[in-house]
PDB file of N, CA and C in Angstrom:
ATOM      1  N   UNK A   1      -9.365  -7.037 143.563  1.00  0.00           N
ATOM      2  CA  UNK A   1      -9.431  -5.609 143.713  1.00  0.00           C
ATOM      3  C   UNK A   1      -9.224  -4.989 142.331  1.00  0.00           C
ATOM      4  N   UNK A   2     -10.062  -4.039 142.029  1.00  0.00           N
ATOM      5  CA  UNK A   2      -9.997  -3.432 140.700  1.00  0.00           C
ATOM      6  C   UNK A   2      -8.822  -2.457 140.585  1.00  0.00           C
ATOM      7  N   UNK A   3      -8.439  -2.200 139.353  1.00  0.00           N
ATOM      8  CA  UNK A   3      -7.382  -1.225 139.090  1.00  0.00           C
ATOM      9  C   UNK A   3      -7.796   0.154 139.587  1.00  0.00           C
ATOM     10  N   UNK A   4      -9.068   0.469 139.422  1.00  0.00           N
ATOM     11  CA  UNK A   4      -9.595   1.759 139.879  1.00  0.00           C
ATOM     12  C   UNK A   4      -9.456   1.881 141.395  1.00  0.00           C
ATOM     13  N   UNK A   5      -9.752   0.804 142.122  1.00  0.00           N
ATOM     14  CA  UNK A   5      -9.622   0.820 143.584  1.00  0.00           C
ATOM     15  C   UNK A   5      -8.159   1.007 143.989  1.00  0.00           C
ATOM     16  N   UNK A   6      -7.257   0.292 143.330  1.00  0.00           N
ATOM     17  CA  UNK A   6      -5.831   0.422 143.636  1.00  0.00           C
ATOM     18  C   UNK A   6      -5.374   1.857 143.411  1.00  0.00           C
ATOM     19  N   UNK A   7      -5.800   2.444 142.325  1.00  0.00           N
ATOM     20  CA  UNK A   7      -5.441   3.833 142.013  1.00  0.00           C
ATOM     21  C   UNK A   7      -5.961   4.784 143.101  1.00  0.00           C
ATOM     22  N   UNK A   8      -7.210   4.570 143.511  1.00  0.00           N
ATOM     23  CA  UNK A   8      -7.813   5.399 144.561  1.00  0.00           C
ATOM     24  C   UNK A   8      -7.032   5.270 145.865  1.00  0.00           C
ATOM     25  N   UNK A   9      -6.720   4.041 146.262  1.00  0.00           N
ATOM     26  CA  UNK A   9      -5.998   3.824 147.519  1.00  0.00           C
ATOM     27  C   UNK A   9      -4.596   4.426 147.459  1.00  0.00           C
ATOM     28  N   UNK A  10      -3.946   4.337 146.319  1.00  0.00           N
ATOM     29  CA  UNK A  10      -2.624   4.943 146.163  1.00  0.00           C
ATOM     30  C   UNK A  10      -2.733   6.470 146.194  1.00  0.00           C
ATOM     31  N   UNK A  11      -3.742   7.011 145.538  1.00  0.00           N
ATOM     32  CA  UNK A  11      -3.936   8.463 145.521  1.00  0.00           C
ATOM     33  C   UNK A  11      -4.266   9.009 146.909  1.00  0.00           C
ATOM     34  N   UNK A  12      -4.895   8.178 147.736  1.00  0.00           N
ATOM     35  CA  UNK A  12      -5.236   8.572 149.116  1.00  0.00           C
ATOM     36  C   UNK A  12      -4.132   8.211 150.115  1.00  0.00           C
ATOM     37  N   UNK A  13      -2.993   7.781 149.596  1.00  0.00           N
ATOM     38  CA  UNK A  13      -1.837   7.400 150.413  1.00  0.00           C
ATOM     39  C   UNK A  13      -2.094   6.225 151.344  1.00  0.00           C
ATOM     40  N   UNK A  14      -3.034   5.377 150.979  1.00  0.00           N
ATOM     41  CA  UNK A  14      -3.247   4.141 151.737  1.00  0.00           C
ATOM     42  C   UNK A  14      -2.291   3.057 151.251  1.00  0.00           C
ATOM     43  N   UNK A  15      -1.907   3.138 149.989  1.00  0.00           N
ATOM     44  CA  UNK A  15      -0.916   2.239 149.402  1.00  0.00           C
ATOM     45  C   UNK A  15       0.224   3.080 148.839  1.00  0.00           C
ATOM     46  N   UNK A  16       1.431   2.526 148.917  1.00  0.00           N
ATOM     47  CA  UNK A  16       2.601   3.248 148.426  1.00  0.00           C
ATOM     48  C   UNK A  16       3.307   2.375 147.390  1.00  0.00           C
ATOM     49  N   UNK A  17       3.611   2.973 146.265  1.00  0.00           N
ATOM     50  CA  UNK A  17       4.225   2.226 145.168  1.00  0.00           C
ATOM     51  C   UNK A  17       5.371   3.017 144.561  1.00  0.00           C
ATOM     52  N   UNK A  18       6.265   2.283 143.972  1.00  0.00           N
ATOM     53  CA  UNK A  18       7.290   2.893 143.126  1.00  0.00           C
ATOM     54  C   UNK A  18       6.751   2.827 141.709  1.00  0.00           C
ATOM     55  N   UNK A  19       7.321   3.594 140.833  1.00  0.00           N
ATOM     56  CA  UNK A  19       6.896   3.571 139.434  1.00  0.00           C
ATOM     57  C   UNK A  19       8.028   3.049 138.564  1.00  0.00           C
ATOM     58  N   UNK A  20       7.637   2.269 137.552  1.00  0.00           N
ATOM     59  CA  UNK A  20       8.648   1.795 136.599  1.00  0.00           C
ATOM     60  C   UNK A  20       8.857   2.862 135.529  1.00  0.00           C
ATOM     61  N   UNK A  21       9.714   2.574 134.573  1.00  0.00           N
ATOM     62  CA  UNK A  21      10.042   3.537 133.512  1.00  0.00           C
ATOM     63  C   UNK A  21       8.811   3.943 132.706  1.00  0.00           C
ATOM     64  N   UNK A  22       7.826   3.045 132.631  1.00  0.00           N
ATOM     65  CA  UNK A  22       6.607   3.343 131.890  1.00  0.00           C
ATOM     66  C   UNK A  22       5.547   4.051 132.717  1.00  0.00           C
ATOM     67  N   UNK A  23       5.859   4.323 133.993  1.00  0.00           N
ATOM     68  CA  UNK A  23       4.916   5.032 134.850  1.00  0.00           C
ATOM     69  C   UNK A  23       3.941   4.130 135.596  1.00  0.00           C
ATOM     70  N   UNK A  24       4.070   2.820 135.408  1.00  0.00           N
ATOM     71  CA  UNK A  24       3.177   1.893 136.108  1.00  0.00           C
ATOM     72  C   UNK A  24       3.594   1.762 137.560  1.00  0.00           C
ATOM     73  N   UNK A  25       2.601   1.615 138.431  1.00  0.00           N
ATOM     74  CA  UNK A  25       2.880   1.439 139.852  1.00  0.00           C
ATOM     75  C   UNK A  25       3.382   0.023 140.119  1.00  0.00           C
ATOM     76  N   UNK A  26       4.409  -0.063 140.967  1.00  0.00           N
ATOM     77  CA  UNK A  26       4.963  -1.350 141.388  1.00  0.00           C
ATOM     78  C   UNK A  26       4.823  -1.447 142.907  1.00  0.00           C
ATOM     79  N   UNK A  27       4.137  -2.483 143.362  1.00  0.00           N
ATOM     80  CA  UNK A  27       3.893  -2.664 144.786  1.00  0.00           C
ATOM     81  C   UNK A  27       4.736  -3.810 145.322  1.00  0.00           C
ATOM     82  N   UNK A  28       5.344  -3.611 146.492  1.00  0.00           N
ATOM     83  CA  UNK A  28       6.103  -4.699 147.106  1.00  0.00           C
ATOM     84  C   UNK A  28       5.154  -5.579 147.932  1.00  0.00           C
ATOM     85  N   UNK A  29       5.689  -6.634 148.513  1.00  0.00           N
ATOM     86  CA  UNK A  29       4.870  -7.605 149.263  1.00  0.00           C
ATOM     87  C   UNK A  29       4.127  -6.969 150.429  1.00  0.00           C
ATOM     88  N   UNK A  30       4.769  -6.033 151.127  1.00  0.00           N
ATOM     89  CA  UNK A  30       4.092  -5.402 152.268  1.00  0.00           C
ATOM     90  C   UNK A  30       2.882  -4.596 151.801  1.00  0.00           C
ATOM     91  N   UNK A  31       2.999  -3.973 150.638  1.00  0.00           N
ATOM     92  CA  UNK A  31       1.870  -3.205 150.117  1.00  0.00           C
ATOM     93  C   UNK A  31       0.764  -4.123 149.591  1.00  0.00           C
ATOM     94  N   UNK A  32       1.135  -5.279 149.061  1.00  0.00           N
ATOM     95  CA  UNK A  32       0.120  -6.251 148.640  1.00  0.00           C
ATOM     96  C   UNK A  32      -0.651  -6.763 149.857  1.00  0.00           C
ATOM     97  N   UNK A  33       0.054  -7.036 150.948  1.00  0.00           N
ATOM     98  CA  UNK A  33      -0.610  -7.449 152.193  1.00  0.00           C
ATOM     99  C   UNK A  33      -1.529  -6.331 152.690  1.00  0.00           C
ATOM    100  N   UNK A  34      -1.033  -5.101 152.636  1.00  0.00           N
ATOM    101  CA  UNK A  34      -1.827  -3.945 153.068  1.00  0.00           C
ATOM    102  C   UNK A  34      -3.080  -3.801 152.195  1.00  0.00           C
ATOM    103  N   UNK A  35      -2.955  -4.042 150.898  1.00  0.00           N
ATOM    104  CA  UNK A  35      -4.106  -3.963 149.998  1.00  0.00           C
ATOM    105  C   UNK A  35      -5.169  -4.984 150.392  1.00  0.00           C
ATOM    106  N   UNK A  36      -4.738  -6.171 150.793  1.00  0.00           N
ATOM    107  CA  UNK A  36      -5.691  -7.196 151.243  1.00  0.00           C
ATOM    108  C   UNK A  36      -6.403  -6.752 152.507  1.00  0.00           C
ATOM    109  N   UNK A  37      -5.669  -6.113 153.420  1.00  0.00           N
ATOM    110  CA  UNK A  37      -6.301  -5.611 154.646  1.00  0.00           C
ATOM    111  C   UNK A  37      -7.270  -4.473 154.335  1.00  0.00           C
ATOM    112  N   UNK A  38      -6.907  -3.623 153.386  1.00  0.00           N
ATOM    113  CA  UNK A  38      -7.819  -2.547 152.973  1.00  0.00           C
ATOM    114  C   UNK A  38      -9.109  -3.141 152.439  1.00  0.00           C
ATOM    115  N   UNK A  39      -8.991  -4.151 151.566  1.00  0.00           N
ATOM    116  CA  UNK A  39     -10.187  -4.794 151.005  1.00  0.00           C
ATOM    117  C   UNK A  39     -11.031  -5.417 152.112  1.00  0.00           C
ATOM    118  N   UNK A  40     -10.378  -6.039 153.073  1.00  0.00           N
ATOM    119  CA  UNK A  40     -11.090  -6.651 154.191  1.00  0.00           C
ATOM    120  C   UNK A  40     -11.853  -5.592 154.985  1.00  0.00           C
ATOM    121  N   UNK A  41     -11.191  -4.508 155.326  1.00  0.00           N
ATOM    122  CA  UNK A  41     -11.833  -3.446 156.104  1.00  0.00           C
ATOM    123  C   UNK A  41     -12.925  -2.738 155.311  1.00  0.00           C
ATOM    124  N   UNK A  42     -12.697  -2.516 154.027  1.00  0.00           N
ATOM    125  CA  UNK A  42     -13.731  -1.884 153.192  1.00  0.00           C
ATOM    126  C   UNK A  42     -14.940  -2.803 153.063  1.00  0.00           C
ATOM    127  N   UNK A  43     -14.697  -4.112 153.078  1.00  0.00           N
ATOM    128  CA  UNK A  43     -15.804  -5.072 153.051  1.00  0.00           C
ATOM    129  C   UNK A  43     -16.700  -4.967 154.270  1.00  0.00           C
ATOM    130  N   UNK A  44     -16.170  -4.383 155.325  1.00  0.00           N
ATOM    131  CA  UNK A  44     -16.956  -4.144 156.545  1.00  0.00           C
ATOM    132  C   UNK A  44     -17.584  -2.754 156.529  1.00  0.00           C
ATOM    133  N   UNK A  45     -17.462  -2.070 155.399  1.00  0.00           N
ATOM    134  CA  UNK A  45     -18.022  -0.728 155.211  1.00  0.00           C
ATOM    135  C   UNK A  45     -17.327   0.312 156.090  1.00  0.00           C
ATOM    136  N   UNK A  46     -16.049   0.106 156.345  1.00  0.00           N
ATOM    137  CA  UNK A  46     -15.258   1.081 157.095  1.00  0.00           C
ATOM    138  C   UNK A  46     -14.739   2.113 156.101  1.00  0.00           C
ATOM    139  N   UNK A  47     -14.862   3.382 156.457  1.00  0.00           N
ATOM    140  CA  UNK A  47     -14.478   4.465 155.553  1.00  0.00           C
ATOM    141  C   UNK A  47     -12.979   4.417 155.249  1.00  0.00           C
ATOM    142  N   UNK A  48     -12.601   4.998 154.120  1.00  0.00           N
ATOM    143  CA  UNK A  48     -11.188   5.053 153.762  1.00  0.00           C
ATOM    144  C   UNK A  48     -10.388   5.815 154.808  1.00  0.00           C
ATOM    145  N   UNK A  49     -10.963   6.851 155.371  1.00  0.00           N
ATOM    146  CA  UNK A  49     -10.280   7.604 156.418  1.00  0.00           C
ATOM    147  C   UNK A  49      -9.995   6.708 157.620  1.00  0.00           C
ATOM    148  N   UNK A  50     -11.003   5.947 158.065  1.00  0.00           N
ATOM    149  CA  UNK A  50     -10.808   5.048 159.200  1.00  0.00           C
ATOM    150  C   UNK A  50      -9.865   3.901 158.857  1.00  0.00           C
ATOM    151  N   UNK A  51      -9.910   3.424 157.611  1.00  0.00           N
ATOM    152  CA  UNK A  51      -8.968   2.381 157.182  1.00  0.00           C
ATOM    153  C   UNK A  51      -7.539   2.889 157.368  1.00  0.00           C
ATOM    154  N   UNK A  52      -7.283   4.118 156.956  1.00  0.00           N
ATOM    155  CA  UNK A  52      -5.965   4.703 157.133  1.00  0.00           C
ATOM    156  C   UNK A  52      -5.563   4.803 158.589  1.00  0.00           C
ATOM    157  N   UNK A  53      -6.504   5.240 159.442  1.00  0.00           N
ATOM    158  CA  UNK A  53      -6.216   5.332 160.879  1.00  0.00           C
ATOM    159  C   UNK A  53      -5.869   3.965 161.452  1.00  0.00           C
ATOM    160  N   UNK A  54      -6.627   2.949 161.042  1.00  0.00           N
ATOM    161  CA  UNK A  54      -6.406   1.589 161.556  1.00  0.00           C
ATOM    162  C   UNK A  54      -5.034   1.071 161.126  1.00  0.00           C
ATOM    163  N   UNK A  55      -4.758   1.135 159.841  1.00  0.00           N
ATOM    164  CA  UNK A  55      -3.527   0.541 159.323  1.00  0.00           C
ATOM    165  C   UNK A  55      -2.268   1.296 159.744  1.00  0.00           C
ATOM    166  N   UNK A  56      -2.385   2.590 160.020  1.00  0.00           N
ATOM    167  CA  UNK A  56      -1.225   3.376 160.409  1.00  0.00           C
ATOM    168  C   UNK A  56      -1.061   3.508 161.918  1.00  0.00           C
ATOM    169  N   UNK A  57      -1.994   2.941 162.670  1.00  0.00           N
ATOM    170  CA  UNK A  57      -1.945   3.050 164.132  1.00  0.00           C
ATOM    171  C   UNK A  57      -0.807   2.226 164.714  1.00  0.00           C
ATOM    172  N   UNK A  58      -0.288   2.679 165.833  1.00  0.00           N
ATOM    173  CA  UNK A  58       0.703   1.903 166.580  1.00  0.00           C
ATOM    174  C   UNK A  58       0.077   0.586 167.018  1.00  0.00           C
ATOM    175  N   UNK A  59      -1.205   0.643 167.377  1.00  0.00           N
ATOM    176  CA  UNK A  59      -1.965  -0.541 167.792  1.00  0.00           C
ATOM    177  C   UNK A  59      -3.156  -0.693 166.841  1.00  0.00           C
ATOM    178  N   UNK A  60      -2.948  -1.333 165.669  1.00  0.00           N
ATOM    179  CA  UNK A  60      -4.045  -1.424 164.698  1.00  0.00           C
ATOM    180  C   UNK A  60      -5.250  -2.197 165.229  1.00  0.00           C
ATOM    181  N   UNK A  61      -5.028  -3.187 166.084  1.00  0.00           N
ATOM    182  CA  UNK A  61      -6.152  -3.944 166.638  1.00  0.00           C
ATOM    183  C   UNK A  61      -6.984  -3.043 167.549  1.00  0.00           C
ATOM    184  N   UNK A  62      -6.319  -2.275 168.390  1.00  0.00           N
ATOM    185  CA  UNK A  62      -7.036  -1.348 169.268  1.00  0.00           C
ATOM    186  C   UNK A  62      -7.795  -0.297 168.488  1.00  0.00           C
ATOM    187  N   UNK A  63      -7.183   0.218 167.419  1.00  0.00           N
ATOM    188  CA  UNK A  63      -7.856   1.215 166.588  1.00  0.00           C
ATOM    189  C   UNK A  63      -9.038   0.595 165.855  1.00  0.00           C
ATOM    190  N   UNK A  64      -8.862  -0.649 165.381  1.00  0.00           N
ATOM    191  CA  UNK A  64      -9.981  -1.340 164.745  1.00  0.00           C
ATOM    192  C   UNK A  64     -11.130  -1.493 165.737  1.00  0.00           C
ATOM    193  N   UNK A  65     -10.818  -1.896 166.962  1.00  0.00           N
ATOM    194  CA  UNK A  65     -11.863  -2.067 167.983  1.00  0.00           C
ATOM    195  C   UNK A  65     -12.625  -0.766 168.208  1.00  0.00           C
ATOM    196  N   UNK A  66     -11.904   0.351 168.232  1.00  0.00           N
ATOM    197  CA  UNK A  66     -12.548   1.648 168.427  1.00  0.00           C
ATOM    198  C   UNK A  66     -13.502   1.954 167.270  1.00  0.00           C
ATOM    199  N   UNK A  67     -12.999   1.774 166.034  1.00  0.00           N
ATOM    200  CA  UNK A  67     -13.813   2.063 164.848  1.00  0.00           C
ATOM    201  C   UNK A  67     -14.970   1.079 164.740  1.00  0.00           C
ATOM    202  N   UNK A  68     -14.671  -0.189 164.952  1.00  0.00           N
ATOM    203  CA  UNK A  68     -15.695  -1.219 164.790  1.00  0.00           C
ATOM    204  C   UNK A  68     -16.816  -1.047 165.802  1.00  0.00           C
ATOM    205  N   UNK A  69     -16.493  -0.570 166.986  1.00  0.00           N
ATOM    206  CA  UNK A  69     -17.509  -0.341 168.007  1.00  0.00           C
ATOM    207  C   UNK A  69     -18.618   0.572 167.514  1.00  0.00           C
ATOM    208  N   UNK A  70     -18.264   1.528 166.668  1.00  0.00           N
ATOM    209  CA  UNK A  70     -19.276   2.441 166.145  1.00  0.00           C
ATOM    210  C   UNK A  70     -19.999   1.882 164.920  1.00  0.00           C
ATOM    211  N   UNK A  71     -19.506   0.778 164.379  1.00  0.00           N
ATOM    212  CA  UNK A  71     -20.124   0.178 163.185  1.00  0.00           C
ATOM    213  C   UNK A  71     -20.959  -1.061 163.512  1.00  0.00           C
ATOM    214  N   UNK A  72     -20.849  -1.525 164.719  1.00  0.00           N
ATOM    215  CA  UNK A  72     -21.459  -2.798 165.088  1.00  0.00           C
ATOM    216  C   UNK A  72     -22.986  -2.714 165.055  1.00  0.00           C
ATOM    217  N   UNK A  73     -23.621  -3.679 164.421  1.00  0.00           N
ATOM    218  CA  UNK A  73     -25.078  -3.722 164.385  1.00  0.00           C
ATOM    219  C   UNK A  73     -25.566  -4.987 165.087  1.00  0.00           C
ATOM    220  N   UNK A  74     -25.175  -6.098 164.595  1.00  0.00           N
ATOM    221  CA  UNK A  74     -25.595  -7.386 165.147  1.00  0.00           C
ATOM    222  C   UNK A  74     -24.453  -7.927 166.008  1.00  0.00           C
ATOM    223  N   UNK A  75     -24.640  -7.958 167.312  1.00  0.00           N
ATOM    224  CA  UNK A  75     -23.557  -8.284 168.247  1.00  0.00           C
ATOM    225  C   UNK A  75     -22.916  -9.643 167.991  1.00  0.00           C
ATOM    226  N   UNK A  76     -23.684 -10.654 167.716  1.00  0.00           N
ATOM    227  CA  UNK A  76     -23.112 -11.989 167.512  1.00  0.00           C
ATOM    228  C   UNK A  76     -22.284 -12.058 166.233  1.00  0.00           C
ATOM    229  N   UNK A  77     -22.843 -11.573 165.146  1.00  0.00           N
ATOM    230  CA  UNK A  77     -22.116 -11.551 163.879  1.00  0.00           C
ATOM    231  C   UNK A  77     -20.904 -10.635 163.973  1.00  0.00           C
ATOM    232  N   UNK A  78     -21.096  -9.496 164.598  1.00  0.00           N
ATOM    233  CA  UNK A  78     -19.998  -8.543 164.737  1.00  0.00           C
ATOM    234  C   UNK A  78     -18.847  -9.148 165.526  1.00  0.00           C
ATOM    235  N   UNK A  79     -19.143  -9.935 166.539  1.00  0.00           N
ATOM    236  CA  UNK A  79     -18.099 -10.531 167.365  1.00  0.00           C
ATOM    237  C   UNK A  79     -17.237 -11.494 166.556  1.00  0.00           C
ATOM    238  N   UNK A  80     -17.868 -12.359 165.777  1.00  0.00           N
ATOM    239  CA  UNK A  80     -17.118 -13.322 164.957  1.00  0.00           C
ATOM    240  C   UNK A  80     -16.314 -12.595 163.877  1.00  0.00           C
ATOM    241  N   UNK A  81     -16.925 -11.631 163.241  1.00  0.00           N
ATOM    242  CA  UNK A  81     -16.248 -10.865 162.202  1.00  0.00           C
ATOM    243  C   UNK A  81     -15.092 -10.077 162.800  1.00  0.00           C
ATOM    244  N   UNK A  82     -15.344  -9.468 163.936  1.00  0.00           N
ATOM    245  CA  UNK A  82     -14.317  -8.690 164.618  1.00  0.00           C
ATOM    246  C   UNK A  82     -13.112  -9.552 164.970  1.00  0.00           C
ATOM    247  N   UNK A  83     -13.349 -10.735 165.475  1.00  0.00           N
ATOM    248  CA  UNK A  83     -12.243 -11.608 165.855  1.00  0.00           C
ATOM    249  C   UNK A  83     -11.415 -11.999 164.624  1.00  0.00           C
ATOM    250  N   UNK A  84     -12.075 -12.289 163.513  1.00  0.00           N
ATOM    251  CA  UNK A  84     -11.376 -12.629 162.276  1.00  0.00           C
ATOM    252  C   UNK A  84     -10.471 -11.480 161.836  1.00  0.00           C
ATOM    253  N   UNK A  85     -11.007 -10.260 161.828  1.00  0.00           N
ATOM    254  CA  UNK A  85     -10.232  -9.102 161.402  1.00  0.00           C
ATOM    255  C   UNK A  85      -9.083  -8.855 162.372  1.00  0.00           C
ATOM    256  N   UNK A  86      -9.320  -8.970 163.669  1.00  0.00           N
ATOM    257  CA  UNK A  86      -8.271  -8.768 164.664  1.00  0.00           C
ATOM    258  C   UNK A  86      -7.129  -9.760 164.450  1.00  0.00           C
ATOM    259  N   UNK A  87      -7.461 -11.022 164.149  1.00  0.00           N
ATOM    260  CA  UNK A  87      -6.438 -12.045 163.895  1.00  0.00           C
ATOM    261  C   UNK A  87      -5.636 -11.680 162.651  1.00  0.00           C
ATOM    262  N   UNK A  88      -6.327 -11.259 161.585  1.00  0.00           N
ATOM    263  CA  UNK A  88      -5.638 -10.889 160.340  1.00  0.00           C
ATOM    264  C   UNK A  88      -4.746  -9.658 160.537  1.00  0.00           C
ATOM    265  N   UNK A  89      -5.234  -8.667 161.319  1.00  0.00           N
ATOM    266  CA  UNK A  89      -4.427  -7.474 161.577  1.00  0.00           C
ATOM    267  C   UNK A  89      -3.169  -7.819 162.370  1.00  0.00           C
ATOM    268  N   UNK A  90      -3.238  -8.869 163.160  1.00  0.00           N
ATOM    269  CA  UNK A  90      -2.066  -9.336 163.909  1.00  0.00           C
ATOM    270  C   UNK A  90      -1.150 -10.182 163.054  1.00  0.00           C
ATOM    271  N   UNK A  91      -1.509 -10.452 161.806  1.00  0.00           N
ATOM    272  CA  UNK A  91      -0.640 -11.154 160.880  1.00  0.00           C
ATOM    273  C   UNK A  91      -0.862 -12.646 160.791  1.00  0.00           C
ATOM    274  N   UNK A  92      -1.851 -13.181 161.491  1.00  0.00           N
ATOM    275  CA  UNK A  92      -2.100 -14.626 161.441  1.00  0.00           C
ATOM    276  C   UNK A  92      -2.780 -14.982 160.125  1.00  0.00           C
ATOM    277  N   UNK A  93      -2.446 -16.144 159.606  1.00  0.00           N
ATOM    278  CA  UNK A  93      -3.033 -16.616 158.347  1.00  0.00           C
ATOM    279  C   UNK A  93      -4.203 -17.563 158.587  1.00  0.00           C
ATOM    280  N   UNK A  94      -4.237 -18.200 159.737  1.00  0.00           N
ATOM    281  CA  UNK A  94      -5.285 -19.169 160.038  1.00  0.00           C
ATOM    282  C   UNK A  94      -6.533 -18.471 160.548  1.00  0.00           C
ATOM    283  N   UNK A  95      -7.683 -19.048 160.241  1.00  0.00           N
ATOM    284  CA  UNK A  95      -8.941 -18.546 160.784  1.00  0.00           C
ATOM    285  C   UNK A  95      -9.034 -18.942 162.255  1.00  0.00           C
ATOM    286  N   UNK A  96      -9.612 -18.090 163.100  1.00  0.00           N
ATOM    287  CA  UNK A  96      -9.788 -18.468 164.496  1.00  0.00           C
ATOM    288  C   UNK A  96     -10.799 -19.603 164.603  1.00  0.00           C
ATOM    289  N   UNK A  97     -10.639 -20.464 165.609  1.00  0.00           N
ATOM    290  CA  UNK A  97     -11.578 -21.575 165.796  1.00  0.00           C
ATOM    291  C   UNK A  97     -12.600 -21.259 166.837  1.00  0.00           C
TER     292      UNK A  97
END
């Protein structure tokens, strides 16, 4: 992820950082994990607004399903991709089989 992307996500309140004495952003582990999820969702061409809704939802998997339903083009590919993202949003590290 580029520095420009990180800056954009922080400016849009998708990522939250503390600043050091030099003004540089410092991200904790939860924000690094969140950045990976943002990259994953953006890779699916999900808007930054929808990314925020998904990640901040009480039920991020349910919110992803709602958003993804409107983005789906190829049902078979979408199903496999959707399952991968749903597993990652639930915190699993392994790929689904």
